CSV table of C-alpha atoms and ligand atoms in Angstrom, one decimal:
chain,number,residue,atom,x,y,z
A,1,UNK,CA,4.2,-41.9,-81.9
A,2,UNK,CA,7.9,-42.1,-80.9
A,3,UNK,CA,9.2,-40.3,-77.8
A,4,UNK,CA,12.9,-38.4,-77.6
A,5,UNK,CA,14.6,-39.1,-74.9
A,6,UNK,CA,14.2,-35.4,-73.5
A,7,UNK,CA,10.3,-36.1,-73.8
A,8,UNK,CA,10.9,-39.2,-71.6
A,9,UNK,CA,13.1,-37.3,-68.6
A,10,UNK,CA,10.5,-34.4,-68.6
A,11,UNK,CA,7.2,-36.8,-68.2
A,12,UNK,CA,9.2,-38.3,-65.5
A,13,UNK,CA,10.3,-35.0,-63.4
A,14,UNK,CA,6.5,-33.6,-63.7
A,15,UNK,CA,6.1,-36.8,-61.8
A,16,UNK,CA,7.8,-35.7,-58.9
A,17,UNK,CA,5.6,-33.4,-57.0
A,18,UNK,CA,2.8,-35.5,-57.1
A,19,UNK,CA,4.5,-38.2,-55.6
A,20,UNK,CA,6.1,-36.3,-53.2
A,21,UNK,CA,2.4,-34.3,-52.5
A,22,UNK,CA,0.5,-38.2,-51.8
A,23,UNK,CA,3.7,-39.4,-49.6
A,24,UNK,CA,3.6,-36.0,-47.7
A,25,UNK,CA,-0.7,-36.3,-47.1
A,26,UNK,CA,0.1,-40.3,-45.9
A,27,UNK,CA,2.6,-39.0,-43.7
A,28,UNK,CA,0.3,-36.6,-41.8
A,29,UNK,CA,-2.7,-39.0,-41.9
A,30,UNK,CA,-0.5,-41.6,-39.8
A,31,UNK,CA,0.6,-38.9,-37.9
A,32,UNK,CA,-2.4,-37.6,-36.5
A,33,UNK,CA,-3.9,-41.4,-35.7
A,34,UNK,CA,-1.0,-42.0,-33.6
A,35,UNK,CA,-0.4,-38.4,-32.0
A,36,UNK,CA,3.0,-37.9,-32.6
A,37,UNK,CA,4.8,-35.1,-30.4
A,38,UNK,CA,7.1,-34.3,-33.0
A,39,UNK,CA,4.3,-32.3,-35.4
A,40,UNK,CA,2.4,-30.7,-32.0
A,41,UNK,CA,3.3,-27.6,-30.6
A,42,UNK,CA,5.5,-27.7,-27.6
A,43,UNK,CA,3.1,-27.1,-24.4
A,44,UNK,CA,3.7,-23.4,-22.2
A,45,UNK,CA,6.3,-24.1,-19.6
A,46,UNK,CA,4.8,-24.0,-16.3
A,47,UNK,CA,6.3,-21.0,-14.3
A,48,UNK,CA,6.9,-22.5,-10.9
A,49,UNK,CA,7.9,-26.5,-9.3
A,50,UNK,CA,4.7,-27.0,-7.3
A,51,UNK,CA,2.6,-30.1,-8.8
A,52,UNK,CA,-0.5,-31.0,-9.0
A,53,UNK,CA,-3.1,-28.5,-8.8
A,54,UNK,CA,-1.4,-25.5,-7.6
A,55,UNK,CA,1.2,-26.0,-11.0
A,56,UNK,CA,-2.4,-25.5,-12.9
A,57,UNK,CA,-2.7,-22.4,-11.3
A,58,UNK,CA,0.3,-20.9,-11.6
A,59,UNK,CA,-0.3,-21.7,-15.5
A,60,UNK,CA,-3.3,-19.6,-15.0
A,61,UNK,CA,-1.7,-16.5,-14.2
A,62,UNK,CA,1.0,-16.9,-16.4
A,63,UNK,CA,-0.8,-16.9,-19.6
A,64,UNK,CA,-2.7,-14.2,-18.4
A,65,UNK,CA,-1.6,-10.7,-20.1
A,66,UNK,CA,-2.9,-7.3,-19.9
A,67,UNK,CA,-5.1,-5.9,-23.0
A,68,UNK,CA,-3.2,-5.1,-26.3
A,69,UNK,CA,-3.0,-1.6,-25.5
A,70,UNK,CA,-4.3,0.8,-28.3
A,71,UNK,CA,-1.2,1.7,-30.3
A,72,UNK,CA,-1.4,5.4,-30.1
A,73,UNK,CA,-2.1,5.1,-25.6
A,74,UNK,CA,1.4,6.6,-24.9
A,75,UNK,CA,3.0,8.1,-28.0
A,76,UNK,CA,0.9,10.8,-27.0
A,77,UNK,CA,2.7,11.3,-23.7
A,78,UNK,CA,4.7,14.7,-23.9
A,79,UNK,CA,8.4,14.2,-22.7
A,80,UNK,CA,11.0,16.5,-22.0
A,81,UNK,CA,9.6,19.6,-23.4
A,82,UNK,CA,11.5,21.5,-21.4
A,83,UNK,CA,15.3,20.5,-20.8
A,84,UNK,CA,17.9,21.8,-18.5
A,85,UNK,CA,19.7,24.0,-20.6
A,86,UNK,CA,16.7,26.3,-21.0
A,87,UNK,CA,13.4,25.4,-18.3
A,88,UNK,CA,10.6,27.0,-17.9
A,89,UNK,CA,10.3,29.3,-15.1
A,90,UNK,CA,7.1,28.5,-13.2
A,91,UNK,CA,5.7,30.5,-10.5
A,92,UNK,CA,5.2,29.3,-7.1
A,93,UNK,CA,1.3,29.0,-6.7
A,94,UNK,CA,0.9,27.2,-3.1
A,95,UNK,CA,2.3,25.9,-0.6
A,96,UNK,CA,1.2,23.7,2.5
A,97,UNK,CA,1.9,21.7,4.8
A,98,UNK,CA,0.1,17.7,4.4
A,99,UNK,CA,1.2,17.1,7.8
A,100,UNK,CA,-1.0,17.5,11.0
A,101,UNK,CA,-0.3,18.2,14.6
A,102,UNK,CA,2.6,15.4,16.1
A,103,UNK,CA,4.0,14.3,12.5
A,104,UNK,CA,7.7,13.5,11.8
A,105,UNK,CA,9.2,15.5,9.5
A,106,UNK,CA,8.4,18.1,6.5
A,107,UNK,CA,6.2,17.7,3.8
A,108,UNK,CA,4.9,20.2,1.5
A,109,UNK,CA,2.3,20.4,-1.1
A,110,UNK,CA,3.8,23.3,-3.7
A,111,UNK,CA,1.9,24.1,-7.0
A,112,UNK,CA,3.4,25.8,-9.9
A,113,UNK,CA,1.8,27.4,-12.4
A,114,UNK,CA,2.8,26.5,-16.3
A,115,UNK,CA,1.1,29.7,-17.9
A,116,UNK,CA,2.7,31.3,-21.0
A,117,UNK,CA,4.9,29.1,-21.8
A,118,UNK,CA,5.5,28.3,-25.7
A,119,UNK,CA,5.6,25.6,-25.8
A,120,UNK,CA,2.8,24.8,-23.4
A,121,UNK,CA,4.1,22.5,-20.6
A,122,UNK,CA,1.9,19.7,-20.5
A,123,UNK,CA,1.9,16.3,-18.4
A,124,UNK,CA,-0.5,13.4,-18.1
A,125,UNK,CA,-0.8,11.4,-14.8
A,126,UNK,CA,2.5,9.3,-13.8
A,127,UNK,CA,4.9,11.3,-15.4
A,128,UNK,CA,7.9,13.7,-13.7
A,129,UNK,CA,8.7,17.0,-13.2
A,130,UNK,CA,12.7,18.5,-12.8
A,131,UNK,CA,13.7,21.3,-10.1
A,132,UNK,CA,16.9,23.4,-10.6
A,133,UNK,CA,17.3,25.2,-7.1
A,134,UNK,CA,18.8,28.6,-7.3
A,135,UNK,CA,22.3,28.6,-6.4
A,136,UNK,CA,25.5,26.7,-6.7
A,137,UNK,CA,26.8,22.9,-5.6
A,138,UNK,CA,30.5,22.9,-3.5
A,139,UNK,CA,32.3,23.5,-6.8
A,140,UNK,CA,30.9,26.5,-7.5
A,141,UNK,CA,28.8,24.9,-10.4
A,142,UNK,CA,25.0,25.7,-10.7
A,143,UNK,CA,23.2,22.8,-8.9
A,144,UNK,CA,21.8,19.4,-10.9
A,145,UNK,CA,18.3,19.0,-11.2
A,146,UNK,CA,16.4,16.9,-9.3
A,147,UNK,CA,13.4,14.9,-9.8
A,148,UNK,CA,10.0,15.3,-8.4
A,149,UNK,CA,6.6,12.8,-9.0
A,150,UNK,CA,4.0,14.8,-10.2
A,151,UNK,CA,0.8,14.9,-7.8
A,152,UNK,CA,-1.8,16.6,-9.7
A,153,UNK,CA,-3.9,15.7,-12.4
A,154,UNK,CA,-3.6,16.7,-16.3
A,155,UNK,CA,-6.2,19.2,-15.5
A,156,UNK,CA,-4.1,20.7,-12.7
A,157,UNK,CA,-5.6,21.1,-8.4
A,158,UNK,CA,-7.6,23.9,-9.7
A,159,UNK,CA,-9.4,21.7,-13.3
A,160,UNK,CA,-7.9,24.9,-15.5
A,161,UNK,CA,-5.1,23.4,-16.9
A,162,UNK,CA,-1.3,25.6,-16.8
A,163,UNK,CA,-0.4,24.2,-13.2
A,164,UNK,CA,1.7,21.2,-11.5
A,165,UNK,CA,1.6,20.1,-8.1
A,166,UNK,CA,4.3,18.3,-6.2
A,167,UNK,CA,4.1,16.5,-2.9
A,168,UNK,CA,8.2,17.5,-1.2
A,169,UNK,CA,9.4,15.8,1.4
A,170,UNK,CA,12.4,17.6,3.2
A,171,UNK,CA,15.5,15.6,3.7
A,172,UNK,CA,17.2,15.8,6.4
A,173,UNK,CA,20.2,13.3,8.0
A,174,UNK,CA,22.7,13.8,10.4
A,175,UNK,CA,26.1,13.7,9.9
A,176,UNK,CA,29.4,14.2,12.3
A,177,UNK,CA,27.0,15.4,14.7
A,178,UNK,CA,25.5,18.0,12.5
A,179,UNK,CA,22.1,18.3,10.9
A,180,UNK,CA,22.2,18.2,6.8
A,181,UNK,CA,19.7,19.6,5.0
A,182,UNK,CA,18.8,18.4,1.3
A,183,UNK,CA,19.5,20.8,-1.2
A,184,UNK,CA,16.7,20.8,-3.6
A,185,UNK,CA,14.1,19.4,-0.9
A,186,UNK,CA,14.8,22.4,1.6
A,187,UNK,CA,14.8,25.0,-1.3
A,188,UNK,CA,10.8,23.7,-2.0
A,189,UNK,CA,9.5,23.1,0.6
A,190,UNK,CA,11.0,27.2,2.2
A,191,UNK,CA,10.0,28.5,-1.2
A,192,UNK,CA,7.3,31.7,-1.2
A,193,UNK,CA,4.8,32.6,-3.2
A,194,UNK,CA,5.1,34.5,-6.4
A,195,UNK,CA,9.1,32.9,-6.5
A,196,UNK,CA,9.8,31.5,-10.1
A,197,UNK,CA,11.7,28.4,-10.3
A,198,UNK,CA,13.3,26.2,-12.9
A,199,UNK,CA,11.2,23.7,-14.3
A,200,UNK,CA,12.0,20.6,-16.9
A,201,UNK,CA,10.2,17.7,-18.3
A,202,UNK,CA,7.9,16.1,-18.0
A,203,UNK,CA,9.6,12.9,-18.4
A,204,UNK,CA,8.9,9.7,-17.4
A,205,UNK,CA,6.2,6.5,-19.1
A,206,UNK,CA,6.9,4.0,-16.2
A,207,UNK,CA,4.0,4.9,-14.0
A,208,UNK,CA,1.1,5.9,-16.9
A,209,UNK,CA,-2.4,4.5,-15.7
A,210,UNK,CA,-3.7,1.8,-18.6
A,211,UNK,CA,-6.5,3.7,-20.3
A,212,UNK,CA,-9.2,1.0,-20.3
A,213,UNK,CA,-11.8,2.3,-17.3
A,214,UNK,CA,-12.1,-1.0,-16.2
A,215,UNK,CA,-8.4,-1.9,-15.6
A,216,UNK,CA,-7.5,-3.0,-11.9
A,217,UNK,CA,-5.0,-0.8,-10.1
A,218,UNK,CA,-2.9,-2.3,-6.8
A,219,UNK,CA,-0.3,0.5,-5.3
A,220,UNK,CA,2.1,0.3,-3.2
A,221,UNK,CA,3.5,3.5,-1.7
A,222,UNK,CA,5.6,5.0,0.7
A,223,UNK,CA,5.6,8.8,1.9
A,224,UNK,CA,6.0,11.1,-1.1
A,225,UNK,CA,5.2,7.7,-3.4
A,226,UNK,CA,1.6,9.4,-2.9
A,227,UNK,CA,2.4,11.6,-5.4
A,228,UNK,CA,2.2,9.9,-8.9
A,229,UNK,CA,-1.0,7.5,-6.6
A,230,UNK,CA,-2.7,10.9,-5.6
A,231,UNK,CA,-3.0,11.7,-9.1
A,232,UNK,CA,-4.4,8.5,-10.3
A,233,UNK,CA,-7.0,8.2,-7.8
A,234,UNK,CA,-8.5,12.0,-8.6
A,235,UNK,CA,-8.5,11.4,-12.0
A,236,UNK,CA,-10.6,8.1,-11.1
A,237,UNK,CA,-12.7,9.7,-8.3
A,238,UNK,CA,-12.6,13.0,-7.8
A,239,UNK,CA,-15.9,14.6,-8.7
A,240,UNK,CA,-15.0,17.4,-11.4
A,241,UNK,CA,-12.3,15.0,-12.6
A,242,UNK,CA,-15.1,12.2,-13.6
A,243,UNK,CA,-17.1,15.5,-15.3
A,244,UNK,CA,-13.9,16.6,-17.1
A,245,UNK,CA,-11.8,14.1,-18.0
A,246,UNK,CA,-14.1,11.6,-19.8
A,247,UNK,CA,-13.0,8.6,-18.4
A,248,UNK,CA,-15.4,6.9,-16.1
A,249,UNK,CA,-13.5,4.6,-14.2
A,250,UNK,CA,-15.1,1.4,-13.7
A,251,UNK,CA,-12.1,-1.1,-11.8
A,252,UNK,CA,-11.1,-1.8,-8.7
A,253,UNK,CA,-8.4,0.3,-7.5
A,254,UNK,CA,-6.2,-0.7,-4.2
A,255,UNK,CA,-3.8,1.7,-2.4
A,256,UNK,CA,-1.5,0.6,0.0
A,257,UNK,CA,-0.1,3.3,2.1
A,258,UNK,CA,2.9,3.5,4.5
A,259,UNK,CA,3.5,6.5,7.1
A,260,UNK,CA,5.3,6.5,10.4
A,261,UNK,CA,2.3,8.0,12.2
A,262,UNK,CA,-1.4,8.9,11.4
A,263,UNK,CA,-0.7,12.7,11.3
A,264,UNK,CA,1.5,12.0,8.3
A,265,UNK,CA,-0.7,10.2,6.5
A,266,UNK,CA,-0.9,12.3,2.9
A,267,UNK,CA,-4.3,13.2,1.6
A,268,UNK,CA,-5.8,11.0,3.6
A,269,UNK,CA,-9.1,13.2,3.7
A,270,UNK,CA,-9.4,13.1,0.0
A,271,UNK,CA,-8.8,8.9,-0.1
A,272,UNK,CA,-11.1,8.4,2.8
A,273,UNK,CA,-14.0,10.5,0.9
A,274,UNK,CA,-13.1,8.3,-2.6
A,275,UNK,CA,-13.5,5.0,-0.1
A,276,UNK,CA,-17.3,6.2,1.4
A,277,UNK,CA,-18.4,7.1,-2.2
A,278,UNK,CA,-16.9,4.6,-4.2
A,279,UNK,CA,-16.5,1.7,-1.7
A,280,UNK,CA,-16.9,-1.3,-4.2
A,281,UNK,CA,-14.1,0.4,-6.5
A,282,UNK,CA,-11.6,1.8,-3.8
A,283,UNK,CA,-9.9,0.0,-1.1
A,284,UNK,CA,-7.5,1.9,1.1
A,285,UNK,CA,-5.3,-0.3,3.2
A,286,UNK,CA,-2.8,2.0,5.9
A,287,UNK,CA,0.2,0.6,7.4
A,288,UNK,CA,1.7,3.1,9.7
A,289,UNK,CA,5.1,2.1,11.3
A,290,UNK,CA,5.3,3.5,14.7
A,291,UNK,CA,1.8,3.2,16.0
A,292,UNK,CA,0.9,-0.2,14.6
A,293,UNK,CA,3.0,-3.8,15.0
A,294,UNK,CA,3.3,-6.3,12.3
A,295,UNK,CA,2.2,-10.3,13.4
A,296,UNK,CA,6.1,-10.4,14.3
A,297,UNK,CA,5.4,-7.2,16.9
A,298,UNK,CA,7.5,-5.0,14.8
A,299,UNK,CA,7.0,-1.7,12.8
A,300,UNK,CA,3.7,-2.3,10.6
A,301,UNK,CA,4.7,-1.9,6.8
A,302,UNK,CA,3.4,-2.0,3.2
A,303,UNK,CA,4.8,-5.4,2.8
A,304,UNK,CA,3.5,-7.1,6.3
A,305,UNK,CA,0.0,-5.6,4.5
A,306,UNK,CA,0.4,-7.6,1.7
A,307,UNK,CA,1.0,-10.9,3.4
A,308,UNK,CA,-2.7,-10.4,5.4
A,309,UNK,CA,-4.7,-9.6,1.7
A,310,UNK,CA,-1.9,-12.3,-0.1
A,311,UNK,CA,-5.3,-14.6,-1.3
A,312,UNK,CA,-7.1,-11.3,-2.5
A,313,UNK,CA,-4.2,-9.7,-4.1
A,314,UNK,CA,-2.9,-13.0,-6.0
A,315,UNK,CA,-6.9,-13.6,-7.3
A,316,UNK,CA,-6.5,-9.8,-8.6
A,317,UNK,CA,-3.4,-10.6,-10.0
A,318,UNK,CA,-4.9,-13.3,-12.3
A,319,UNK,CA,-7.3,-10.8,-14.2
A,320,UNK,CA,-4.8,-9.4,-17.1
A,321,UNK,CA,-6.2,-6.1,-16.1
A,322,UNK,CA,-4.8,-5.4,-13.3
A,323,UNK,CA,-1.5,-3.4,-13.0
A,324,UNK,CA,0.5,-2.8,-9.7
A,325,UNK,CA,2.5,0.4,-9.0
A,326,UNK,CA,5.4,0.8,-6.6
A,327,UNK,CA,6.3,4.5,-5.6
A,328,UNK,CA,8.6,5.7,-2.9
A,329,UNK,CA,11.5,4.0,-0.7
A,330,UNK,CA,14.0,2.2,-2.6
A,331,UNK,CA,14.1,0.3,0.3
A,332,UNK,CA,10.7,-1.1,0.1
A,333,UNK,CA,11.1,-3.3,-3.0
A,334,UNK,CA,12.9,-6.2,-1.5
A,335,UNK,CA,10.2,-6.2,1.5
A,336,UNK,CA,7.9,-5.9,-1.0
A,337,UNK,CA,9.4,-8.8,-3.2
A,338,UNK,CA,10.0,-11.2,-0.1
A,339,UNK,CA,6.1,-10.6,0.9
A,340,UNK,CA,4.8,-11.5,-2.8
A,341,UNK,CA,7.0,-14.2,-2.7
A,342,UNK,CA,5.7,-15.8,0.1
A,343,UNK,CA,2.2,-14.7,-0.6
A,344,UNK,CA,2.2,-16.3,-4.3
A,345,UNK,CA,4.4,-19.7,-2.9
A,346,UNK,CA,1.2,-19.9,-0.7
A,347,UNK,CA,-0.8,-20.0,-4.0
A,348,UNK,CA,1.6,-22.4,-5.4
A,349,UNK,CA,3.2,-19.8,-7.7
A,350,UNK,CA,6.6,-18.7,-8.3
A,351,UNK,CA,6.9,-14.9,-7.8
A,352,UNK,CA,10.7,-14.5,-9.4
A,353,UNK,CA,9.0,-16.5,-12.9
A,354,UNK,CA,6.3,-14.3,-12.6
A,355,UNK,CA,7.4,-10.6,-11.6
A,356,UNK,CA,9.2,-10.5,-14.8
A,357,UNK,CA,6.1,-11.9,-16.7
A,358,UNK,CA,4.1,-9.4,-15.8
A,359,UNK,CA,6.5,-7.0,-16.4
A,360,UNK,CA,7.0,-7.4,-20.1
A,361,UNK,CA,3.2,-7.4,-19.8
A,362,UNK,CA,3.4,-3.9,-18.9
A,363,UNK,CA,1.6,-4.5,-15.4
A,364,UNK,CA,4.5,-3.8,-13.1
A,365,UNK,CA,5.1,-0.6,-13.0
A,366,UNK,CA,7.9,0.7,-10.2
A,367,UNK,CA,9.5,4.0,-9.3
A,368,UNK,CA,11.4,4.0,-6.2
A,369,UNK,CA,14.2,6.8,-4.8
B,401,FAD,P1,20.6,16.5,-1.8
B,401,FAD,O1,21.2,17.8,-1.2
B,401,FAD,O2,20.9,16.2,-3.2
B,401,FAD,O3,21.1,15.3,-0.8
B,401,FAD,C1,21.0,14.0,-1.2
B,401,FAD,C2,22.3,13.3,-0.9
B,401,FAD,O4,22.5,13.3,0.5
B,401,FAD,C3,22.2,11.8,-1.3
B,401,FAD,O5,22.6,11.6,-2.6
B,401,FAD,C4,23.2,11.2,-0.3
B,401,FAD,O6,24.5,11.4,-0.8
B,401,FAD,C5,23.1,12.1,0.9
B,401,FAD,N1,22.3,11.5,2.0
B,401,FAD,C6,20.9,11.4,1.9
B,401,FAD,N2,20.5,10.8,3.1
B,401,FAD,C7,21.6,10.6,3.8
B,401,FAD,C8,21.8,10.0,5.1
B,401,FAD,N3,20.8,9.5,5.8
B,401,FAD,N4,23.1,9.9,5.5
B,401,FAD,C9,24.1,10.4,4.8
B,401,FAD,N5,24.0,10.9,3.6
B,401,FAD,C10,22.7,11.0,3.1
B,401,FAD,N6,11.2,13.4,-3.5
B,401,FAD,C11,10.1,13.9,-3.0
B,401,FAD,O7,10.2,14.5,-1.9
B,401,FAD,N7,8.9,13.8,-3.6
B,401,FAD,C12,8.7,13.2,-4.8
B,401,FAD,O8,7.6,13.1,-5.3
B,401,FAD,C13,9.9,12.6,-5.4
B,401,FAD,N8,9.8,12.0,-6.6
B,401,FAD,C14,10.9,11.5,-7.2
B,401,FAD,C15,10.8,10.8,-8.4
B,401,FAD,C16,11.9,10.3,-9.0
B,401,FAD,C17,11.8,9.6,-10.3
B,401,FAD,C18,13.2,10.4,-8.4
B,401,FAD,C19,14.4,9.8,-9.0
B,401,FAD,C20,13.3,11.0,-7.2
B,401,FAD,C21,12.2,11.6,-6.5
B,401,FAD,N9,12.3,12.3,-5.3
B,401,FAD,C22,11.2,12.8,-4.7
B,401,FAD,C23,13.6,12.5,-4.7
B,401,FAD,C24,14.2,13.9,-5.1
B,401,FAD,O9,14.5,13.8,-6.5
B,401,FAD,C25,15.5,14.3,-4.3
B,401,FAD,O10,16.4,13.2,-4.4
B,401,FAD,C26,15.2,14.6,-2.9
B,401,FAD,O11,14.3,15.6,-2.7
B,401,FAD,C27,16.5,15.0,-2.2
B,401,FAD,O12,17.1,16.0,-2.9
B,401,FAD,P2,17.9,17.2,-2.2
B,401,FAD,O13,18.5,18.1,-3.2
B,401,FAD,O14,17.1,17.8,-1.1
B,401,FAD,O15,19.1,16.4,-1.4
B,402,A2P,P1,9.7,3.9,9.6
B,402,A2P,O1,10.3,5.2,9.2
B,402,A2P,O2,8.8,3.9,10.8
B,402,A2P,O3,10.7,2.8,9.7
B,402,A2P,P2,8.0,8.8,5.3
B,402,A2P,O4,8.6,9.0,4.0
B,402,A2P,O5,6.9,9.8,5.6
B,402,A2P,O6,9.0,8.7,6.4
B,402,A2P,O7,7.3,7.4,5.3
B,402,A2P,C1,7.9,6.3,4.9
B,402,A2P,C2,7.3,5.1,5.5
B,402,A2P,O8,7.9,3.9,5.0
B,402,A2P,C3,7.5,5.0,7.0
B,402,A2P,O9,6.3,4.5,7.6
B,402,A2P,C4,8.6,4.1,7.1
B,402,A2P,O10,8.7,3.4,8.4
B,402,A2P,C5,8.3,3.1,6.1
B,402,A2P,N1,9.5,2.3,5.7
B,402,A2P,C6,10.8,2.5,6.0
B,402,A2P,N2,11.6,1.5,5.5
B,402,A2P,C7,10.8,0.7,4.9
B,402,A2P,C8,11.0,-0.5,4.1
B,402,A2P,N3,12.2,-1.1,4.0
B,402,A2P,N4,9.9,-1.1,3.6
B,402,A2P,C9,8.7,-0.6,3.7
B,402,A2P,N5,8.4,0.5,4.4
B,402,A2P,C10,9.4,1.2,5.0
């Protein structure tokens, strides 16, 4: 039988693959008996310089991330259902003092209630409210809203639903000699009941709570940083919370709380009752400034806390299910930073690599004003 020439070239293409096919199986057959790096993946980066052991560590928390969250957890979260152009008017409900006899300072607890509005006003924990105060800036224009942490519950202080709470504190600061009172701050914490005020939001997904009930939850707050922490830890303890909200919370929650003295301590009642029922899932860990000293002799604060539960705090750290939550000062985040820092070197692991780790993790959660 005589071959064309085409007939020829064609036999010889079809060759091609197959040879190429054995070369490429010999290829990987010496490969793997001599372990060549080239065809392995490329190992994790450590996150910190320390060797030896502590380097193996530090690997440990870094490869440690929270739960894939369930991908409807916060499109759910209602935002800015009411905005500034038109906000709901909510009526004042209450409002008290948190402080007792000797404290520094103003702070109120005001509740609003969200009835009758269309659309409902809803909130879930974490989230923020906006206050317009009645009157106008220097310039004669109507005054800028202001943000407020919300303290309550979905469910509302009273477990019906329709209402907000806030935790205000008045500011105050002197200036030329004179005292200045906040605008917005002053305007809450004077207000009566039965006033109406302008109300916008919610807004805000920084500071949600992870919804699995056994999630770990540091915080780290300052004053009014209560607020969004007060919220969390009814919803986790609070007895007709547990009954309504269908969420049986099952971690171990920490809350770090600064205050200048004991009689401003905020909700403290209600934290110290969550501690004697629920002491293996709720530490409670006070710094207050002016009646306690730090190691150094200076003012007690959040920060000189965390360097005396560093080991504690750091072993937390390395379960993926624990988130930490920052609330108050501005000014406490670099105290807080320079303590973890030094409380995580001591562990051998380099804070700055793994702040922002945990970060895009979704367990750092911060707020600060
Ligand atoms: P303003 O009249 O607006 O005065 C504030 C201005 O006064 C400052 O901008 C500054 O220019 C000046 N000033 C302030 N202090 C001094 C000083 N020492 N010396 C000189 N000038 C000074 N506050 C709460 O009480 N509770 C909360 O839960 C809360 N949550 C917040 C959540 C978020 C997300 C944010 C962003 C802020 C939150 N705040 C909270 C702060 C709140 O929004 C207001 O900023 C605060 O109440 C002061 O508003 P004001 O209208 O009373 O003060
Ligand atoms: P102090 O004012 O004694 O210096 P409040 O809002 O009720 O005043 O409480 C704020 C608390 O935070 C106070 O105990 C205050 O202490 C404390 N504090 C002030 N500055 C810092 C800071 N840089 N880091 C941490 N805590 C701070």
């Amino acid at each position: 039988m005589a071959y064309s020439q085409t007939t020829v070239l064609a036999g010889g293409l079809v060759h091609i693959p197959i040879i190429t096919g054995v070369f490429w199986l010999f290829r990987n057959f010496i490969l793997s008996r001599t372990g060549n790096k080239k065809v392995q993946e490329a190992p994790t980066p450590p996150i910190n310089t320390a060797p030896t052991e502590a380097a193996a560590e530090a690997k440990a928390v870094a490869v440690t991330k929270a739960p894939p969250r369930k991908p409807s957890a916060h499109s759910k979260v209602p935002v800015n259902t009411y905005k500034p152009k038109e906000p709901f008017l909510g009526k004042v409900l209450e409002n008290y003092s948190l402080l007792k006899d000797g404290a520094i300072g103003r702070v109120q607890h005001i509740t609003f209630d969200l009835s009758g509005g269309n659309p409902q006003l809803e909130y879930v924990e974490g989230q923020s409210i906006g206050i317009i105060p009645e009157g106008e800036d220097a310039k004669g224009k109507p005054h800028k809203i202001r943000l407020y942490s919300i303290a309550s519950t979905r469910h509302g202080d009273n477990m019906r639903g329709k209402t907000v709470s806030l935790c205000v504190r008045q500011l105050q600061y002197e200036k030329d000699g004179q005292t200045i009172d906040g605008v917005c701050s002053t305007y809450l914490c004077d207000i009566n009941k039965g006033r109406k005020v302008k109300i916008t939001g919610p807004v805000g997904k920084e500071m949600l709570l992870p919804e699995e009930e056994d999630a770990n939850i540091i915080m780290f707050a300052t004053g009014t940083g209560i607020a969004p922490m007060r919220a969390y830890l009814r919803r986790m303890f609070d007895a007709k919370e547990r009954k309504k909200n269908n969420w049986d919370y099952k971690g171990k929650a920490w809350l770090f709380m600064g205050a200048p003295k004991t009689a401003n301590l905020l909700y403290d009642e209600d934290f110290e009752l969550y501690k004697s029922k629920f002491p293996d899932n709720f530490q409670y860990t006070k710094a207050i400034s002016r009646e306690q000293q730090n190691a150094k002799g200076g003012r007690m604060y959040i920060q000189d806390r965390v360097l005396e539960n560093a080991e504690e705090i750091f072993k937390m750290i390395e379960d993926p299910k624990t988130h930490i939550y920052l609330c108050g000062l501005k000014g406490m985040e670099p105290g807080i930073d320079e303590a973890m820092t030094a409380a995580a070197a001591a562990k051998g692991i380099n804070w700055a690599e793994l702040r922002p780790q945990l970060k895009k993790a979704d367990r750092w959660h911060v707020e600060t004003y």
